[in-house]
Short mmCIF file of C-alpha atoms in Angstrom, two decimals:
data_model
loop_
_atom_site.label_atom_id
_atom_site.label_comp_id
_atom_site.label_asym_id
_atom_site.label_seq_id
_atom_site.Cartn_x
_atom_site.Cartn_y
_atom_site.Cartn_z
CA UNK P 3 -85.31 -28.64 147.27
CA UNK P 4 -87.22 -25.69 148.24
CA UNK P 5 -87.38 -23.74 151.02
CA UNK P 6 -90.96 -23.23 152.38
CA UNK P 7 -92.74 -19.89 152.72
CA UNK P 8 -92.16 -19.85 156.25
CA UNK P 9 -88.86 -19.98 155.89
CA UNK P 10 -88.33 -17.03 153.56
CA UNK P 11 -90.60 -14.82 155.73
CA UNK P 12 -88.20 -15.46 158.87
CA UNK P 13 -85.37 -15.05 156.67
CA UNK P 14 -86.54 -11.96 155.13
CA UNK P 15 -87.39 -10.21 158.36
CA UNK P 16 -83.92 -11.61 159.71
CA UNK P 17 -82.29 -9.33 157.16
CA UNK P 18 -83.98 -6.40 157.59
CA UNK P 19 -83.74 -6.42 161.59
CA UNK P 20 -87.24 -7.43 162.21
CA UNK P 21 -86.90 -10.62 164.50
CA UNK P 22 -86.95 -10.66 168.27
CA UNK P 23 -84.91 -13.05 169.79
CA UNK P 24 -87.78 -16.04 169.59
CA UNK P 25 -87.99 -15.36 166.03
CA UNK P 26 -83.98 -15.26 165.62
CA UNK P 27 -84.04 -18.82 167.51
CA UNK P 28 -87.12 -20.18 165.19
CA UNK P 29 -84.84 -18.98 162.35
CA UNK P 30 -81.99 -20.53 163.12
CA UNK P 31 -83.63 -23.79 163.70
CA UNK P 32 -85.04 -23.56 160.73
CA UNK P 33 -81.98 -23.05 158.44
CA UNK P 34 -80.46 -25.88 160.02
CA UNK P 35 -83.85 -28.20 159.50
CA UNK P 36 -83.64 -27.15 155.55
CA UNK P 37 -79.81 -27.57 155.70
CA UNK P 38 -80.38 -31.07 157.04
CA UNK P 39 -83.06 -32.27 154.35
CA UNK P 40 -81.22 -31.06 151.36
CA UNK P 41 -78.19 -33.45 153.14
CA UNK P 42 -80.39 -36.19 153.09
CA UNK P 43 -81.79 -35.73 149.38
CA UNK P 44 -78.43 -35.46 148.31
CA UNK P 45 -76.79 -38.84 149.98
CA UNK P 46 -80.18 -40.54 148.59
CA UNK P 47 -79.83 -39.24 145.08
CA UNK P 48 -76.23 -40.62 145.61
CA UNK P 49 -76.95 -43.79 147.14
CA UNK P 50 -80.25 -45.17 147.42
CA UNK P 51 -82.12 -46.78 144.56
CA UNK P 52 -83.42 -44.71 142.25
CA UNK P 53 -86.33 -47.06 141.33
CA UNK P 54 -87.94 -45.30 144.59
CA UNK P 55 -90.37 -42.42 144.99
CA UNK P 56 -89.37 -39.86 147.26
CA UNK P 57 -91.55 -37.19 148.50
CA UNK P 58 -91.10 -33.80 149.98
CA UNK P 59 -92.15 -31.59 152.94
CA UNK P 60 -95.40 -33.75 152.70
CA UNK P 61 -98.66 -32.17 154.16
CA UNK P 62 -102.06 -33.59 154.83
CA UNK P 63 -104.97 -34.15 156.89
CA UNK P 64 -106.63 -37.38 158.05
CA UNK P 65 -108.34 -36.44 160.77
CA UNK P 66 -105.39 -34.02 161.96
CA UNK P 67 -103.01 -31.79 159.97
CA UNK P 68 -99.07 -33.45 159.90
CA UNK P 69 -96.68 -33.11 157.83
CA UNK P 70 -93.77 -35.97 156.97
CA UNK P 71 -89.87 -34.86 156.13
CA UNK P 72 -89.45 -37.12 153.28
CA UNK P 73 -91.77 -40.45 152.17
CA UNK P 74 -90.07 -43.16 150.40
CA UNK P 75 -92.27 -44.97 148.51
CA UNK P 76 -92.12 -48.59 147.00
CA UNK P 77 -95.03 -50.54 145.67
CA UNK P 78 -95.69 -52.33 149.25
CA UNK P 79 -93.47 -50.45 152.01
CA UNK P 80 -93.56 -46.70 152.83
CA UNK P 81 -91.20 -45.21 154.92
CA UNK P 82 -91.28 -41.84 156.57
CA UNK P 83 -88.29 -40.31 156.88
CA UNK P 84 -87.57 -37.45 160.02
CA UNK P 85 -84.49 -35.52 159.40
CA UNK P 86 -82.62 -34.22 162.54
CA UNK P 87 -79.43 -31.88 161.89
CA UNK P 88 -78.78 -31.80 165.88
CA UNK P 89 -75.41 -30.32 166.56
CA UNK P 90 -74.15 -31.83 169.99
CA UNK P 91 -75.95 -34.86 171.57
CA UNK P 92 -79.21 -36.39 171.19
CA UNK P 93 -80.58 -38.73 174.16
CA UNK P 94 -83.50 -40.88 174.47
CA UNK P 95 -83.74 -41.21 178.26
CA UNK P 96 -87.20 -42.99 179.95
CA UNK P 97 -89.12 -42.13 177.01
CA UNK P 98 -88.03 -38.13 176.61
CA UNK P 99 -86.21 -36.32 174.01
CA UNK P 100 -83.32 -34.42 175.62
CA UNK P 101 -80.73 -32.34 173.32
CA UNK P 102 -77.36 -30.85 174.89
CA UNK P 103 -79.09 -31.89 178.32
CA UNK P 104 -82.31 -30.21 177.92
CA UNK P 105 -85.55 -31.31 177.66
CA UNK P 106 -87.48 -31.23 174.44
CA UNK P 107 -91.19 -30.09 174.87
CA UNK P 108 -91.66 -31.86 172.01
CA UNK P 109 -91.03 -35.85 171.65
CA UNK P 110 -90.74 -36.05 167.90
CA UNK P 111 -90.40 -39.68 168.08
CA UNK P 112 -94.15 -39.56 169.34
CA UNK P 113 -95.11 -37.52 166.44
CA UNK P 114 -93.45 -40.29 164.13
CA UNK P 115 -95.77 -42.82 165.93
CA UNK P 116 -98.87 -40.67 165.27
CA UNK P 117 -98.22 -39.86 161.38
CA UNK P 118 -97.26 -43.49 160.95
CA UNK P 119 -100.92 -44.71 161.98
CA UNK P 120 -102.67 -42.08 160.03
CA UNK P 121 -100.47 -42.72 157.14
CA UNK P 122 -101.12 -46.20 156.96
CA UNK P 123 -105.03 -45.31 156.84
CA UNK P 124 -104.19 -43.36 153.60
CA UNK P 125 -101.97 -46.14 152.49
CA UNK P 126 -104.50 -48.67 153.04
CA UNK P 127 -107.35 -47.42 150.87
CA UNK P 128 -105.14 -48.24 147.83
CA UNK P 129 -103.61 -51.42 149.00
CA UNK P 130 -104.08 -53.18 152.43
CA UNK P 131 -100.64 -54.70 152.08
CA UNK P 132 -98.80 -51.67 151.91
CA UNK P 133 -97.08 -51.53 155.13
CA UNK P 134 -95.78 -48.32 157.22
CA UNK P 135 -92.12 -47.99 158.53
CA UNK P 136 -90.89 -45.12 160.39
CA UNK P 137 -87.26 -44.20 160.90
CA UNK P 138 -85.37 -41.06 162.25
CA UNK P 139 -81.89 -39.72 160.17
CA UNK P 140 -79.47 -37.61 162.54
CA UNK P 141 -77.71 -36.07 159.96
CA UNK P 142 -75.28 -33.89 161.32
CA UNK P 143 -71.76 -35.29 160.66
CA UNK P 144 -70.65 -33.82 164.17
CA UNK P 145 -73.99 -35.19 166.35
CA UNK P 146 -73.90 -38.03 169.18
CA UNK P 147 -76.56 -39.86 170.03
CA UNK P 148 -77.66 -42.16 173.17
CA UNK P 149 -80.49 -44.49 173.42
CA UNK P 150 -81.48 -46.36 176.65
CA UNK P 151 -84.16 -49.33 176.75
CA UNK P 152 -87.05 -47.64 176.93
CA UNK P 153 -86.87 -46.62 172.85
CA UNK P 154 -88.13 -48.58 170.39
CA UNK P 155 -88.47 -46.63 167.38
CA UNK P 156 -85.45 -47.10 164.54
CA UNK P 157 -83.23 -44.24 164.23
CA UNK P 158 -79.71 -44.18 161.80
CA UNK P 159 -77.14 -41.73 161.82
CA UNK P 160 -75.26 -40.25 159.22
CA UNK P 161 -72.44 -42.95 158.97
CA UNK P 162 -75.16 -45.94 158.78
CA UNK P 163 -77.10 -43.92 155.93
CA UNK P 164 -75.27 -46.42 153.37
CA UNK P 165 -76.02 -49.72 154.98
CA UNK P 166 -80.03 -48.25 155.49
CA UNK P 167 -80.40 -47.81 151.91
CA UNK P 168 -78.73 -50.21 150.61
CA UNK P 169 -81.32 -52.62 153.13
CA UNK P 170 -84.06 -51.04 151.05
CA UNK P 171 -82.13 -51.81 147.56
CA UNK P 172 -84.27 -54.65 146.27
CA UNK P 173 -87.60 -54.04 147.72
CA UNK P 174 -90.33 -54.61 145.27
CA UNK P 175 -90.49 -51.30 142.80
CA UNK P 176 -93.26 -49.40 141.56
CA UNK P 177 -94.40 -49.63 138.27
CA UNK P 178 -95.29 -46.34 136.18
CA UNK P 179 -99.09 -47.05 136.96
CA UNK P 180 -98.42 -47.34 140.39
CA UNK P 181 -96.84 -44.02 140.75
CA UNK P 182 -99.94 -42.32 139.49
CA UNK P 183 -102.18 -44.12 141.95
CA UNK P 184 -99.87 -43.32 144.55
CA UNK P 185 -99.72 -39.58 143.54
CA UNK P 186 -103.06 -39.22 143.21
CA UNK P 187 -103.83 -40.56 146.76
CA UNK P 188 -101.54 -38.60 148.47
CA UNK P 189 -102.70 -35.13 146.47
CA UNK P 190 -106.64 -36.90 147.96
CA UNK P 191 -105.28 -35.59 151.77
CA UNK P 192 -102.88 -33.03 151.03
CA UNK P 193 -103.27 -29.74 152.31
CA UNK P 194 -101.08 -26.39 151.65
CA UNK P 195 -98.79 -25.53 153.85
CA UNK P 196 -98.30 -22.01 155.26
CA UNK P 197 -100.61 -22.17 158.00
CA UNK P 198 -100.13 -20.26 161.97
CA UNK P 199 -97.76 -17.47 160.76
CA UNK P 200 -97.40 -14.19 159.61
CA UNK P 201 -95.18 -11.70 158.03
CA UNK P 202 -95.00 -8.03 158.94
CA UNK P 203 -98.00 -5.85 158.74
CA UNK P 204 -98.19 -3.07 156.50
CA UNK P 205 -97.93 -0.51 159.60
CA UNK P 206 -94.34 -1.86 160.39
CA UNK P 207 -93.30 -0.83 157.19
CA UNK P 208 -91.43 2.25 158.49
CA UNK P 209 -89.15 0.17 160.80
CA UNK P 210 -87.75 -1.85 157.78
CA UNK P 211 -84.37 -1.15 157.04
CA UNK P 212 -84.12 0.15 153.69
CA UNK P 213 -81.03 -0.38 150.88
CA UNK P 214 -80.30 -2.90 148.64
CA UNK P 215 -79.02 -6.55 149.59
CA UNK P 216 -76.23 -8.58 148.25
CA UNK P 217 -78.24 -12.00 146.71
CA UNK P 218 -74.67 -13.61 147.00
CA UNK P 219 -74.00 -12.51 150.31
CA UNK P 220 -76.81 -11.08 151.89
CA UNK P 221 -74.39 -7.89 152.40
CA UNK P 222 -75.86 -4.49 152.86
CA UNK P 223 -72.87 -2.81 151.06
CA UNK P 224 -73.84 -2.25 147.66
CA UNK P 225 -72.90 0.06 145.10
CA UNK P 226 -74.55 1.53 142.14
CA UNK P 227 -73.66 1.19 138.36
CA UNK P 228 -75.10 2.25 135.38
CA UNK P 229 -76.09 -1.05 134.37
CA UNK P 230 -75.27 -3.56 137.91
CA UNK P 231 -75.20 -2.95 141.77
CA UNK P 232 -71.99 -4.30 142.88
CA UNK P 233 -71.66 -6.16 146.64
CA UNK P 234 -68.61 -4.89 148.23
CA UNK P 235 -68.26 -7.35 149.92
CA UNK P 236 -68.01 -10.13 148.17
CA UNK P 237 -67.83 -8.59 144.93
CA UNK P 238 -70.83 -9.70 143.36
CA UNK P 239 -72.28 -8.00 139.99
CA UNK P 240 -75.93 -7.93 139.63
CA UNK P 241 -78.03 -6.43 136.53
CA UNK P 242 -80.24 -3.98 137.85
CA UNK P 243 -83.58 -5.68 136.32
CA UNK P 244 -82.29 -8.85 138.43
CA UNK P 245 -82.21 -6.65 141.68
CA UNK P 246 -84.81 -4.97 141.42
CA UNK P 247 -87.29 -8.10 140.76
CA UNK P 248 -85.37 -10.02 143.86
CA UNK P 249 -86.49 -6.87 146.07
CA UNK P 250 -89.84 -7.29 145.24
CA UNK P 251 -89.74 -10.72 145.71
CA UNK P 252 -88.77 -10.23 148.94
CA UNK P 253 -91.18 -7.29 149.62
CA UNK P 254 -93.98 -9.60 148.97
CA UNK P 255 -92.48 -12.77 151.38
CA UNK P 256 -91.56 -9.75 154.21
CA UNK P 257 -95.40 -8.67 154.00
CA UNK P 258 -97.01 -11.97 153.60
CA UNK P 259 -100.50 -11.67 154.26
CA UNK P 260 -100.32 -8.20 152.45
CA UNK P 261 -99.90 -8.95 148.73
CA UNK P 262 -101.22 -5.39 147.68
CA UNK P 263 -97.78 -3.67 149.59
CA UNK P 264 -96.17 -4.85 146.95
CA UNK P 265 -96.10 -1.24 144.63
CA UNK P 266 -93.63 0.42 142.62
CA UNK P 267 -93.14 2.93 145.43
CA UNK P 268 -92.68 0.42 148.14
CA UNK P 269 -89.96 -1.14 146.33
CA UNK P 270 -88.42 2.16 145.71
CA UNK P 271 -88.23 2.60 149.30
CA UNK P 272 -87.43 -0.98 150.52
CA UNK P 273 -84.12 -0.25 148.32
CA UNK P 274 -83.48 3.07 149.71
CA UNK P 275 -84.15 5.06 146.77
CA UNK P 276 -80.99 3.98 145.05
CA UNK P 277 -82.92 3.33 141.76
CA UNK P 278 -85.51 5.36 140.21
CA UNK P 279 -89.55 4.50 140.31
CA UNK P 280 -89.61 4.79 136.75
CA UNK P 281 -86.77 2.06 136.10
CA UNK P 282 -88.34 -0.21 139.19
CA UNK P 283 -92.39 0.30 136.91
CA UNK P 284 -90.70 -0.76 133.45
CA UNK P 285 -88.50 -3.90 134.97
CA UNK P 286 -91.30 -5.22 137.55
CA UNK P 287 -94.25 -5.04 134.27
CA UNK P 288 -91.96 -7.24 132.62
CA UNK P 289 -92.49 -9.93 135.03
CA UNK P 290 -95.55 -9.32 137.37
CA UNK P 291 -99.02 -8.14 136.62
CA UNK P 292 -100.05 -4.81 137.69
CA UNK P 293 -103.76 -5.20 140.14
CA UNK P 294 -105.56 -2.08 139.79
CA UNK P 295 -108.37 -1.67 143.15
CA UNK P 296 -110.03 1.18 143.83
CA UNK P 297 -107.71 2.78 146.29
CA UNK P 298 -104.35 1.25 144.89
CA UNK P 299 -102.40 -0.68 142.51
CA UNK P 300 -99.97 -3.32 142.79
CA UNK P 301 -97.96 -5.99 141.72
CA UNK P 302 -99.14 -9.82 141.83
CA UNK P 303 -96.62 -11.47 143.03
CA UNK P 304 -97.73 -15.43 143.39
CA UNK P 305 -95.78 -17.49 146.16
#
């Protein structure tokens, strides 16, 4: 599992002091969302039938830009999967999504109805038998959830994740030509994600706070060696080549639309000057290209 590029822009900025309080919220929901798919792909590695395609964080267009959780794929049934990691409880009331009593702007189960339709018009131009099912996972161990009349949808939680997949055990499985067609028509709509945000612009560069990070811990209390930085506090060792290519990693996700921030001296800075520019040159042109414009040159970091 992966996290997407949105995700390690908010989380990037979260360490370094750069979200507002919307951002800090987005974040948060965010972590939890990831936390809550990698759940899932681990009980279905675990207990679902391996003879099954599954496929991730799934964008495309047709006729609007969606994007599915997870899509389970058999020779003749696809199911989309939503993943909810709710904490508290979850109620379907007169057709509304309401969480810990409030109202959700958005009705996801809605959304489910929507991708379903234009999913089964991708589905369709490789087989008109292959049918559509939609289904929403509340994954979080600790969740409740209330339904009233009015839903219709199919929903499991955590508990009934066994009985679901093993509903789905014998379902007609796809052969090894079948996968290719399959892959191929999904790749015909997909579309990249990463679209309607932004990182930090190259002015806000100042406000950044600067030192090395813990990659254990995400600690700001790091200490120099001759060789490692060492986290006190948790203890971790890094090798200062590892470090320093992590920072500029995250250099490049904090400035996002800004690939050419990612220099030598930026990184110098972005660590607080703990290691020296020429050290930071010699370990980054080991791994990165060097882009040499008129005006500047950095490092190509691809994400």
């Amino acid at each position: 599992m992966k996290k997407s590029n949105h995700l390690m822009v908010l989380e990037a900025m979260g360490q370094r002091g750069m979200l507002d309080e919307e951002g800090k919220r987005q974040l948060y929901a965010m972590q939890k969302g990831f936390e809550g798919e990698c759940e899932f792909a681990r009980l279905f590695e675990r207990l679902a039938n391996q003879d099954w395609l599954l496929e991730y964080d799934y964008w495309f267009e047709q006729g609007k830009r969606m994007q599915a959780d997870f899509l389970l794929l058999s020779s003749l049934l696809w199911i989309q999967v939503d993943v909810k990691n709710y904490e508290g409880r979850f109620e379907y009331k007169n057709g509304q999504c309401w969480h810990n009593g409030k109202l959700q702007v958005e009705n996801f189960f809605a959304n489910m109805s929507e991708r379903e339709r234009r999913l089964t018009k991708i589905a369709h131009q490789l087989d008109t038998r292959i049918q559509i099912r939609s289904i929403a996972v509340f994954i979080n161990e600790f969740g409740q959830t209330f339904f009233d009349e009015s839903f219709t949808g199919e929903a499991v939680c955590r508990h009934q994740l066994r009985e679901f997949f093993w509903s789905i055990k014998n379902i007609s499985k796809m052969h090894t030509s079948g996968v290719a067609n399959v892959r191929r028509m999904l790749d015909n709509f997909r579309v990249p994600y990463g679209i309607g945000f932004t990182g930090l612009a190259p002015r806000e560069f100042g406000s950044v706070w600067s030192g090395i990070l813990c990659g254990e811990c995400g600690g700001r209390g790091c200490e120099r060696g001759k060789y490692s930085i060492t986290c006190s506090v948790c203890g971790k060792d890094e090798m200062l080549g590892s470090v320093i290519l992590r920072h500029a990693v995250e250099l490049r996700y904090l400035f996002y639309n800004n690939p050419e921030m990612v220099t030598a001296g930026n990184v110098f800075a972005l660590m607080g000057g703990v290691i020296s520019i020429k050290t930071i040159r010699r370990h980054l042109a080991t791994r990165f290209p060097l882009v040499r414009q008129s005006n500047t040159h950095f490092y190509q970091i691809n994400i």
